[in-house]
Short mmCIF file of C-alpha atoms and ligand atoms in Angstrom, two decimals:
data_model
loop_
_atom_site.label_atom_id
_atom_site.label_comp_id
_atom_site.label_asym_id
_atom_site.label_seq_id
_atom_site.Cartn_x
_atom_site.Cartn_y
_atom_site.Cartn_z
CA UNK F 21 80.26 130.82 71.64
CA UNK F 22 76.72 128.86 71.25
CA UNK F 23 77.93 128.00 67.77
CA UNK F 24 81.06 126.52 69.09
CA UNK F 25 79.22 124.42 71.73
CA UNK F 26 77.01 123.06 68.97
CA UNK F 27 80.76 121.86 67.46
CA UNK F 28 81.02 119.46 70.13
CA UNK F 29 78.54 116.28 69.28
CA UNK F 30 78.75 114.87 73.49
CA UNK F 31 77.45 117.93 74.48
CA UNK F 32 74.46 117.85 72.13
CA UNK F 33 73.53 114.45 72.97
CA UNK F 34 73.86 114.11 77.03
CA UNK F 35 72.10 117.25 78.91
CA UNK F 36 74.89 117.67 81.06
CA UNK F 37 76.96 120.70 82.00
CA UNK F 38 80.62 119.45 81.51
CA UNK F 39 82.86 121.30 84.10
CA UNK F 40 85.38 118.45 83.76
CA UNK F 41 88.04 119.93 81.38
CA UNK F 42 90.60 120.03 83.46
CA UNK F 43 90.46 116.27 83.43
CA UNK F 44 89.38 116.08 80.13
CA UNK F 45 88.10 117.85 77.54
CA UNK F 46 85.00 117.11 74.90
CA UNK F 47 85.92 116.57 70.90
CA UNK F 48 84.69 118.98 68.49
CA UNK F 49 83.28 116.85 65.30
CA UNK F 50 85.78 118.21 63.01
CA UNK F 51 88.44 116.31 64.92
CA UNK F 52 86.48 113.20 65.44
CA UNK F 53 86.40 113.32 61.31
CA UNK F 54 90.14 113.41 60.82
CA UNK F 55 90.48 110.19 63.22
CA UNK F 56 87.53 108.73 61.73
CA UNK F 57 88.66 109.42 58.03
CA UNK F 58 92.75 108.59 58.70
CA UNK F 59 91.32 105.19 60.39
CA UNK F 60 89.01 104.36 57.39
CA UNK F 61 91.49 105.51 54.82
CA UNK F 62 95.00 105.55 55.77
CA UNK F 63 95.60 103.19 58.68
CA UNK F 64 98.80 101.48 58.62
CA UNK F 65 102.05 100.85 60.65
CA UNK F 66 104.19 104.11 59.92
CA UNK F 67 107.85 104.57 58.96
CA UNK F 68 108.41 100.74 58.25
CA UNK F 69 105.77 100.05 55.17
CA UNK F 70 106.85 100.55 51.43
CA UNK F 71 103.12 99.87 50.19
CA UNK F 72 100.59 102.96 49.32
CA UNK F 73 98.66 102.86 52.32
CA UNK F 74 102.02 103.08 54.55
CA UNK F 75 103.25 105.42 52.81
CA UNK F 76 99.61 107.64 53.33
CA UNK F 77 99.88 106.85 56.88
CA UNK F 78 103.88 107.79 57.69
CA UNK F 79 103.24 111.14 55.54
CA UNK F 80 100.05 112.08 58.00
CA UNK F 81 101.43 111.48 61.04
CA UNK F 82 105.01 113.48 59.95
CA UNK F 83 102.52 115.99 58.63
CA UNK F 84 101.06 115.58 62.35
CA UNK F 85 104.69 116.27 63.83
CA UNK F 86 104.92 119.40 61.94
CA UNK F 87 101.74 121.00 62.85
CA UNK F 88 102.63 120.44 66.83
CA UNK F 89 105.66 121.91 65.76
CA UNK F 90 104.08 124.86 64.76
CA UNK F 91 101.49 125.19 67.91
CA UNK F 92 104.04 125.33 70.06
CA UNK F 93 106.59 127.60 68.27
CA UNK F 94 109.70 124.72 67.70
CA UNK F 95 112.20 125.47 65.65
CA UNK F 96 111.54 122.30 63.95
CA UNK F 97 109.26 118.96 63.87
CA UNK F 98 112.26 117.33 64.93
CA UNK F 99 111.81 119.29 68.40
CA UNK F 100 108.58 116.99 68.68
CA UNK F 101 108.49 113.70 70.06
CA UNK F 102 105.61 111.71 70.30
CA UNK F 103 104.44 110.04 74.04
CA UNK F 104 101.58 108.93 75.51
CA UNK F 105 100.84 112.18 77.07
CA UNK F 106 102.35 114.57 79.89
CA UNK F 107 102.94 111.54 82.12
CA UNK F 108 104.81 109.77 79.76
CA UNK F 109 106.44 112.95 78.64
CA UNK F 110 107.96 113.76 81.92
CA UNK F 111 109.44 110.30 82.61
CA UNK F 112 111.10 110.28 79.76
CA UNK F 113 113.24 113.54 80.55
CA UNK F 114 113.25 112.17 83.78
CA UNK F 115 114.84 108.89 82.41
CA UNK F 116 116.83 110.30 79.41
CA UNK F 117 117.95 113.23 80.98
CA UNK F 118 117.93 113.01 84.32
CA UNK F 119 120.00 109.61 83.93
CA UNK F 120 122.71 111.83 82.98
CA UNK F 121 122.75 113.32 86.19
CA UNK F 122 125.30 112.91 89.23
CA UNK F 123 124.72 112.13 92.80
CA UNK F 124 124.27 115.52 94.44
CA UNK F 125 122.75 117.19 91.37
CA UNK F 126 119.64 119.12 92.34
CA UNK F 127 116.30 119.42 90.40
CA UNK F 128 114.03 121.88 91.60
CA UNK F 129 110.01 120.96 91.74
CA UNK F 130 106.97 122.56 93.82
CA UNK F 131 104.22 122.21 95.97
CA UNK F 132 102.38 122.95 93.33
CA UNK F 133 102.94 119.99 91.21
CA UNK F 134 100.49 117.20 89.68
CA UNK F 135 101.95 113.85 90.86
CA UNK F 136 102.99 113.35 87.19
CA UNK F 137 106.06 116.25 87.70
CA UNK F 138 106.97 114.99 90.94
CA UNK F 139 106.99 111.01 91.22
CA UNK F 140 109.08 110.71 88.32
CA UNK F 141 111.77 112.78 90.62
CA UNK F 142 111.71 111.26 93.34
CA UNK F 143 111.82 107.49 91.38
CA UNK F 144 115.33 109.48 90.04
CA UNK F 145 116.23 110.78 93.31
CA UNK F 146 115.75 106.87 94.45
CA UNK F 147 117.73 105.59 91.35
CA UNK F 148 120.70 108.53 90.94
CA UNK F 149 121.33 109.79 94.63
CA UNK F 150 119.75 113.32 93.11
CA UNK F 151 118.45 115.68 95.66
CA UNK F 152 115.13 116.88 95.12
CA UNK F 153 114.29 120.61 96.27
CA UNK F 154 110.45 121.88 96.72
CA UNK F 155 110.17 125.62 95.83
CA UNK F 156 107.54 126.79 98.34
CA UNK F 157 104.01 128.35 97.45
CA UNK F 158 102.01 131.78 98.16
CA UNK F 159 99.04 131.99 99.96
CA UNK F 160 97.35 132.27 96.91
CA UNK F 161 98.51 129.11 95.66
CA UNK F 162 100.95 130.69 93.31
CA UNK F 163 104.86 129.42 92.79
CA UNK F 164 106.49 131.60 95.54
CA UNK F 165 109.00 133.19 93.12
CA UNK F 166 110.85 135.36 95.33
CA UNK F 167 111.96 132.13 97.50
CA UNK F 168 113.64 130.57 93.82
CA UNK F 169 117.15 132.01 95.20
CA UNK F 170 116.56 129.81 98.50
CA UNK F 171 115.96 126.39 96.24
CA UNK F 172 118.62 127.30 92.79
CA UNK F 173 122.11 126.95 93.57
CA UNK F 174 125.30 125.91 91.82
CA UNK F 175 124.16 122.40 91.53
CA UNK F 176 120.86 122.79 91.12
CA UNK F 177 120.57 120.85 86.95
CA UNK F 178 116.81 121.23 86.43
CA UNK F 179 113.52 123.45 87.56
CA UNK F 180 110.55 121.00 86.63
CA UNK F 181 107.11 123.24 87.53
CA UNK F 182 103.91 123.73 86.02
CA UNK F 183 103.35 126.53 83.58
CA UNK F 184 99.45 126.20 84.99
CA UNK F 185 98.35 124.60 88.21
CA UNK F 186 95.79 121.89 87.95
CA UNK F 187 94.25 123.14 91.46
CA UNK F 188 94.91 126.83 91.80
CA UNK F 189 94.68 127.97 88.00
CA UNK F 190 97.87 129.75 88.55
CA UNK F 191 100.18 130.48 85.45
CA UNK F 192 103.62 130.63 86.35
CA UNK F 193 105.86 133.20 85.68
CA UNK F 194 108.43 131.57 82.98
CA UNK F 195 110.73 134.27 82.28
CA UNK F 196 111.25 134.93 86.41
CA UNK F 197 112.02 130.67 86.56
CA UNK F 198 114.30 131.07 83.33
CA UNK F 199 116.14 133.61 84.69
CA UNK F 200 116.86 131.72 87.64
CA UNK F 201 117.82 128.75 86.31
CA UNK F 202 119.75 130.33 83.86
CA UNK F 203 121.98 132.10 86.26
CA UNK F 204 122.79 128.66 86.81
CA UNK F 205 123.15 127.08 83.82
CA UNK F 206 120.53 124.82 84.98
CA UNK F 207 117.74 123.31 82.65
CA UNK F 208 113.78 123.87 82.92
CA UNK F 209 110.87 121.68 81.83
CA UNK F 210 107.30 123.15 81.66
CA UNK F 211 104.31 121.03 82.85
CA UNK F 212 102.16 122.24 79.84
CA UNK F 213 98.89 119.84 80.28
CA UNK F 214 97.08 122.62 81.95
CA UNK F 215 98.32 125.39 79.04
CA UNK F 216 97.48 123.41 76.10
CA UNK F 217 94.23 124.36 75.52
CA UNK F 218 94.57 128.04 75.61
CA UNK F 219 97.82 128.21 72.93
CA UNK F 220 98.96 127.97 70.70
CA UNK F 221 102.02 129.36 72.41
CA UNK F 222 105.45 130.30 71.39
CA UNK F 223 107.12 127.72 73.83
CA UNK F 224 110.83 128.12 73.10
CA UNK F 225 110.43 132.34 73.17
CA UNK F 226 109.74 131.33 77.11
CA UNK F 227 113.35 130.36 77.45
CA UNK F 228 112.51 126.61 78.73
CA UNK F 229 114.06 123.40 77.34
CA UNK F 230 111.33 120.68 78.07
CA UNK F 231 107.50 121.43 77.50
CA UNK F 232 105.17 118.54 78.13
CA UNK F 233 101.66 118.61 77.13
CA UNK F 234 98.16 115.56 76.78
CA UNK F 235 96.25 115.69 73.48
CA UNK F 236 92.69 115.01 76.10
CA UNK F 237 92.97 117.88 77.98
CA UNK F 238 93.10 119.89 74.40
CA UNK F 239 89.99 118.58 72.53
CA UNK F 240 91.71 115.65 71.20
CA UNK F 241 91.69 111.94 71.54
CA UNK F 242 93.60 109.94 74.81
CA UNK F 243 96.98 108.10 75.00
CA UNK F 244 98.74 110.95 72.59
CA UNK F 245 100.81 113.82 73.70
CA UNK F 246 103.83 115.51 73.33
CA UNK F 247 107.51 116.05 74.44
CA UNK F 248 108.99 119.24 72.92
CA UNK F 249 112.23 119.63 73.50
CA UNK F 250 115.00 122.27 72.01
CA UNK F 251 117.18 119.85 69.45
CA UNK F 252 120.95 120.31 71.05
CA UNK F 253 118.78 118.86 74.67
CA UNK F 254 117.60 115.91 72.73
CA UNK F 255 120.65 115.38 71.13
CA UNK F 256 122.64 115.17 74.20
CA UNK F 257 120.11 112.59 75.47
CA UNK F 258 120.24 108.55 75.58
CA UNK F 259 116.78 106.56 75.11
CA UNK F 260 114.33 105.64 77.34
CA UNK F 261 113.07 102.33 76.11
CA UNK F 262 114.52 100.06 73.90
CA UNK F 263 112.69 98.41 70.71
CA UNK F 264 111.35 98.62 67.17
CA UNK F 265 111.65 102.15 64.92
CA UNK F 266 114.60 103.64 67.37
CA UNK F 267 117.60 101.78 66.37
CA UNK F 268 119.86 102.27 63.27
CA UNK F 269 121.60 99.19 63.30
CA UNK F 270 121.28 96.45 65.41
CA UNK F 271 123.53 93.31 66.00
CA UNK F 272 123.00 90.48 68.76
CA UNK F 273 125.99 92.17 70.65
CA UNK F 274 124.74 95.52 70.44
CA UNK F 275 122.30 98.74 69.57
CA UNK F 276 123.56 102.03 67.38
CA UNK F 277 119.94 104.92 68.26
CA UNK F 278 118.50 106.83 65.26
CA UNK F 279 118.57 110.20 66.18
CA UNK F 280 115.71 112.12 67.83
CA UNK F 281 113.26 112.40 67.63
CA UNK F 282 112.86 108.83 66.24
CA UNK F 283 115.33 107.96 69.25
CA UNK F 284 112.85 108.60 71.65
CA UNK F 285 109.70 106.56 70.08
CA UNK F 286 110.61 102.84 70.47
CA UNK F 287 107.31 100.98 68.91
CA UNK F 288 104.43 101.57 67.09
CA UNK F 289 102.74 105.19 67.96
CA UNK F 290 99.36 106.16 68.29
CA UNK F 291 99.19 107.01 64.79
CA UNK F 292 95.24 108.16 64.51
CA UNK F 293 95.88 109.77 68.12
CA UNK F 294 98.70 111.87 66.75
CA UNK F 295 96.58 112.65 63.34
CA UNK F 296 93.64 113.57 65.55
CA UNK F 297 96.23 115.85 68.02
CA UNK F 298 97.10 117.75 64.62
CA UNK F 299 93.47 118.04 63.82
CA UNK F 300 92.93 119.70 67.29
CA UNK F 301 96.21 122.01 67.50
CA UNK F 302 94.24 123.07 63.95
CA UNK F 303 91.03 123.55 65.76
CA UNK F 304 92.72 125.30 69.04
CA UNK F 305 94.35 127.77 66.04
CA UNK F 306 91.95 128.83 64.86
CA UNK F 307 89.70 130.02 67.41
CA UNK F 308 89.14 133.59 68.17
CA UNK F 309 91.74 133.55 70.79
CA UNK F 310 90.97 137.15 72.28
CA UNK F 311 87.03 136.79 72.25
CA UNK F 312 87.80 132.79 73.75
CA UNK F 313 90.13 134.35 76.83
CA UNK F 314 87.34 137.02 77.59
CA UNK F 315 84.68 134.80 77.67
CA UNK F 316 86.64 132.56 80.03
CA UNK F 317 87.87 134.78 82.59
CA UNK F 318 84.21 136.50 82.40
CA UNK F 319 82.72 133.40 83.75
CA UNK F 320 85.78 132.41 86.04
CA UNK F 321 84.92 135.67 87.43
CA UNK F 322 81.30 134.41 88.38
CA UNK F 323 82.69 131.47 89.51
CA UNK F 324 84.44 132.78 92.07
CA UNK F 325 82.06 135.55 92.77
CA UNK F 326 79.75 132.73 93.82
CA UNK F 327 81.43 131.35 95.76
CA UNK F 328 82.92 134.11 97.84
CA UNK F 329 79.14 134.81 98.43
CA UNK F 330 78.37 131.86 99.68
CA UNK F 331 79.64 130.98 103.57
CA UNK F 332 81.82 127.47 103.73
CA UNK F 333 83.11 127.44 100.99
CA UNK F 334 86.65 128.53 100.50
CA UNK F 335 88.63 129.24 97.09
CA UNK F 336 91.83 127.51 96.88
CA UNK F 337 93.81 129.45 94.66
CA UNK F 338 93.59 133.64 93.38
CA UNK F 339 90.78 135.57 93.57
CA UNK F 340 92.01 137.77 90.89
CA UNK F 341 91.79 136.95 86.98
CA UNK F 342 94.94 137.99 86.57
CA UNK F 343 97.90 135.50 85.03
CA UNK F 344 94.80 133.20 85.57
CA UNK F 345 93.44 130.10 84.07
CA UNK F 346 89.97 128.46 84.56
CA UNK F 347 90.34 126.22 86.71
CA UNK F 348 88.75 126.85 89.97
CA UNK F 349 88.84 124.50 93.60
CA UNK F 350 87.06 125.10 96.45
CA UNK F 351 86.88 123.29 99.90
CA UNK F 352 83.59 122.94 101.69
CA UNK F 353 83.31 123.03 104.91
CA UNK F 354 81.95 120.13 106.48
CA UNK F 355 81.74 118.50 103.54
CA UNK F 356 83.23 116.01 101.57
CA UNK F 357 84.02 116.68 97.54
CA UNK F 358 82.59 113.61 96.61
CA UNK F 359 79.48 114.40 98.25
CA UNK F 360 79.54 117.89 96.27
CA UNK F 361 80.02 116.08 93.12
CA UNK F 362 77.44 113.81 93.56
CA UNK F 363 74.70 116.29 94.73
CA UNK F 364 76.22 118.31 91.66
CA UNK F 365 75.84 115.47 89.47
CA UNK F 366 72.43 114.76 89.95
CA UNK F 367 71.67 118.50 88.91
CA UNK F 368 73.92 117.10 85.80
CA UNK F 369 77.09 118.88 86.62
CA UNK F 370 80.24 116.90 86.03
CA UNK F 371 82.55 118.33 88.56
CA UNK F 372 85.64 116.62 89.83
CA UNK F 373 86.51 116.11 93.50
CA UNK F 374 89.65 114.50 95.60
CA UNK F 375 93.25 115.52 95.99
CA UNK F 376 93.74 115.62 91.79
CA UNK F 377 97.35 114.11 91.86
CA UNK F 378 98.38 116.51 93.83
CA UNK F 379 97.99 115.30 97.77
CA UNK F 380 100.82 117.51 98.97
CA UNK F 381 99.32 120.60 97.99
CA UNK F 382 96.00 119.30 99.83
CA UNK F 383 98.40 118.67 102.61
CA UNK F 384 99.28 122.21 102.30
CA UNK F 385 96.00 123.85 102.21
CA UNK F 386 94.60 121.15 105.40
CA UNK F 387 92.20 120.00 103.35
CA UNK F 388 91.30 116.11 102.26
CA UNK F 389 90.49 117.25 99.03
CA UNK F 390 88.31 119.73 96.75
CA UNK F 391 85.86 120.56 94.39
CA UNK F 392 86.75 121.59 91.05
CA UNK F 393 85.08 123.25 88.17
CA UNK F 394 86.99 123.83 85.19
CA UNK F 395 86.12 125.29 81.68
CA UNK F 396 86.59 125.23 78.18
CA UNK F 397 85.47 127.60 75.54
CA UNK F 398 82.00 125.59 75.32
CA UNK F 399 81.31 126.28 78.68
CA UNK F 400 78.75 129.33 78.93
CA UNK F 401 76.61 131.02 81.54
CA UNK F 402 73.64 128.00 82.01
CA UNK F 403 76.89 126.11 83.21
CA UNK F 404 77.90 128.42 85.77
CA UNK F 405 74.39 129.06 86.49
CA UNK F 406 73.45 125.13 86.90
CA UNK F 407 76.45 124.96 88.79
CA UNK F 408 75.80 127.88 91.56
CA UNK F 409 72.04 126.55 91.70
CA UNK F 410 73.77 122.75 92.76
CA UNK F 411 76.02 124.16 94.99
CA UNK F 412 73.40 125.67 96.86
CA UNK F 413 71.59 122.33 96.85
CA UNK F 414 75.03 120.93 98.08
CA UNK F 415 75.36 122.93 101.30
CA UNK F 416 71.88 122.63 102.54
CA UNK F 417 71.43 119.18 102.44
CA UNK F 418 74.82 118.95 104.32
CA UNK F 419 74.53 120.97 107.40
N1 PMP E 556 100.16 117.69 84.95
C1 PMP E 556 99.04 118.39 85.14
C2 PMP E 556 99.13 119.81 85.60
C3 PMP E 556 97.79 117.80 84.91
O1 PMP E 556 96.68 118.50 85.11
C4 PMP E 556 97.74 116.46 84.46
C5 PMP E 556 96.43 115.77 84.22
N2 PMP E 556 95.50 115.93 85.24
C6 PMP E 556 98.94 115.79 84.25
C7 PMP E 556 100.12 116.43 84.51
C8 PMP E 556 98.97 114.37 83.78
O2 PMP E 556 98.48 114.29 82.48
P1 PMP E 556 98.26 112.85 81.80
O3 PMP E 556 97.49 112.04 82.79
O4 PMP E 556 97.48 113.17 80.58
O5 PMP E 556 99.60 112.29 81.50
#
């Protein structure tokens, strides 16, 4: 693992121990060189050019289309529609399909969910008359699973919930969420930022319909991400915005769509973001996947060893590694997250502290916010170690 953290030019230059990545993570050089070479050789507007250089540019970001395709499974690249991320991923269904929706229609969400998979439903529970139902949580901070028959019903049209928690680490159960909503008939979409950088994953083998996902949070550049969707969903489904590259014909009176996925991205893309998200899905593939899920859950495990040894601080989510991701918050006693991260910081551990989008789980758990530490496959044992030395540093200045 020391050779892949030597991958990763940030991390070489600033002496810090980056426990930020479920924020964000870091950029391995080999992606940094496909942005780097696509912007020096091949930048141009895509799909609307005739000359060389548009032509170079429209055939590596379709080539970038197809590899997503392939990390997540899709049947085909047309399954794969560029956004700016999960965010912009999840309002779109939430426009596009959820505009299709009747007053009275339910869509199921959690407690468990980042802000980005719940304020766009309740902006179309505003709009439509939709009712919004919250599928309760475990004490564990896990979707409570065996309460889905108390939140599906006959009009429930949609289950939106994460397929990892940004707080708790949890990964959801798909196939028992599937099952329910296909009993009836209903629709899911997967929150995948969380997942992304531990596929590639067969996403339409899970049985779901929507999977949204960030190219930051999986070692590629910002402002890129995906929508995958099966092809007979985004078929049935108007735009979201209106403009350049989505139209087939266009009059002064009125608008015939392209079909998806071109339907779906009105105006230039991020074309070296979507390049550089290819370049990572490549990196993320070829990583030792087994030896890279050890390692992690080995030092999740002494992350939340060390902090079940230590009094006042308390893990918010399971104890246990297993259907477990690394992401790991903790409340402090007596103390407030941003004090944590700052002691933390000056020991040069980025840590990230608050509600992180998702205030009614804090609400939940009683707590203002928490800390969070959360790896990638960089991450090693002087992290966890610089991190458990902090923390110690942390709760004795603040008695
Ligand atoms: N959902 C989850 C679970 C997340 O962790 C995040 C990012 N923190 C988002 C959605 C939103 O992602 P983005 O800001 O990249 O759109």
């Amino acid at each position: 693992m020391a050779a892949l953290r030597r991958q990763f030019p940030i991390l070489e230059q600033c002496d810090l121990h980056y426990l930020d990545n479920g924020a964000t993570t870091q950029v391995p050089r080999a992606v940094l060189d496909v942005i780097v070479a696509h912007e020096t050789s091949h930048r141009a507007n895509v799909h609307r050019g005739v000359h060389r250089l548009a032509e170079a540019a429209t055939e590596a970001f379709e080539d970038a289309r197809a590899t997503m395709a392939r990390f997540l499974g899709a049947a085909d690249k047309g399954e794969i529609v560029f956004t700016g991320g999960t965010t912009g991923a999840i309002n779109l269904v939430a426009h596009a399909f959820g505009n299709r929706l009747a007053p009275g229609d339910e869509v199921v969400v959690s407690l468990l969910e980042h802000h980005s998979n719940l304020v766009p439903w309740q902006m179309l529970r505003d709009r439509r008359g939709v009712v919004l139902r919250v599928l309760p949580i475990t004490g564990e901070g896990r979707l409570d699973l065996d309460n889905l028959g108390r939140v599906v019903g006959a009009r429930t049209r949609l289950i939106a919930v994460t397929h990892v928690s940004n707080v708790t680490g949890a990964v959801t159960d798909v196939a028992r969420v599937v099952e329910a909503a296909r009993a009836v008939d209903a629709a899911v979409l997967l929150d995948g930022a969380q997942a992304a950088a531990h596929g590639p994953w067969d996403i339409p083998a899970l049985g779901v319909d929507f999977y949204a996902l960030s190219c930051h949070k999986m070692f590629g550049p910002h402002g890129v991400g995906v929508l995958w969707a099966r092809r007979e969903r985004l078929a049935a489904m108007d735009p979201f915005m209106g403009g350049g590259e989505m139209i087939r014909t266009v009059t002064l009176e009125r608008t015939t769509f392209a079909d998806p996925p071109q339907r779906f991205e009105a105006g230039t893309p991020p074309i070296a973001q979507a390049v550089g998200m290819a370049a990572a899905a490549r990196w993320i593939e070829a990583l030792p996947r087994e030896a890279c899920h050890a390692h992690l859950a080995r030092l999740t495990g002494r992350l939340i060893e060390g902090l079940a040894e230590r009094a006042r601080t308390r893990l918010i989510g399971p104890a246990g590694l297993q259907a477990r991701m690394p992401v790991v918050a903790f409340a402090t006693a007596g103390i407030h997250p941003h004090d944590v991260c700052q002691v933390l910081d000056s020991h040069g551990v980025a840590l990230r502290g608050g509600h992180h989008c998702a205030q009614p789980l804090m609400d939940h758990f009683d707590v203002a916010g928490t800390t969070r530490a959360s790896l990638a496959v960089y991450n090693d044992d002087g992290d966890v170690d610089a991190f458990l030395t902090g923390l110690d540093d942390a709760l004795g200045r603040f008695r």
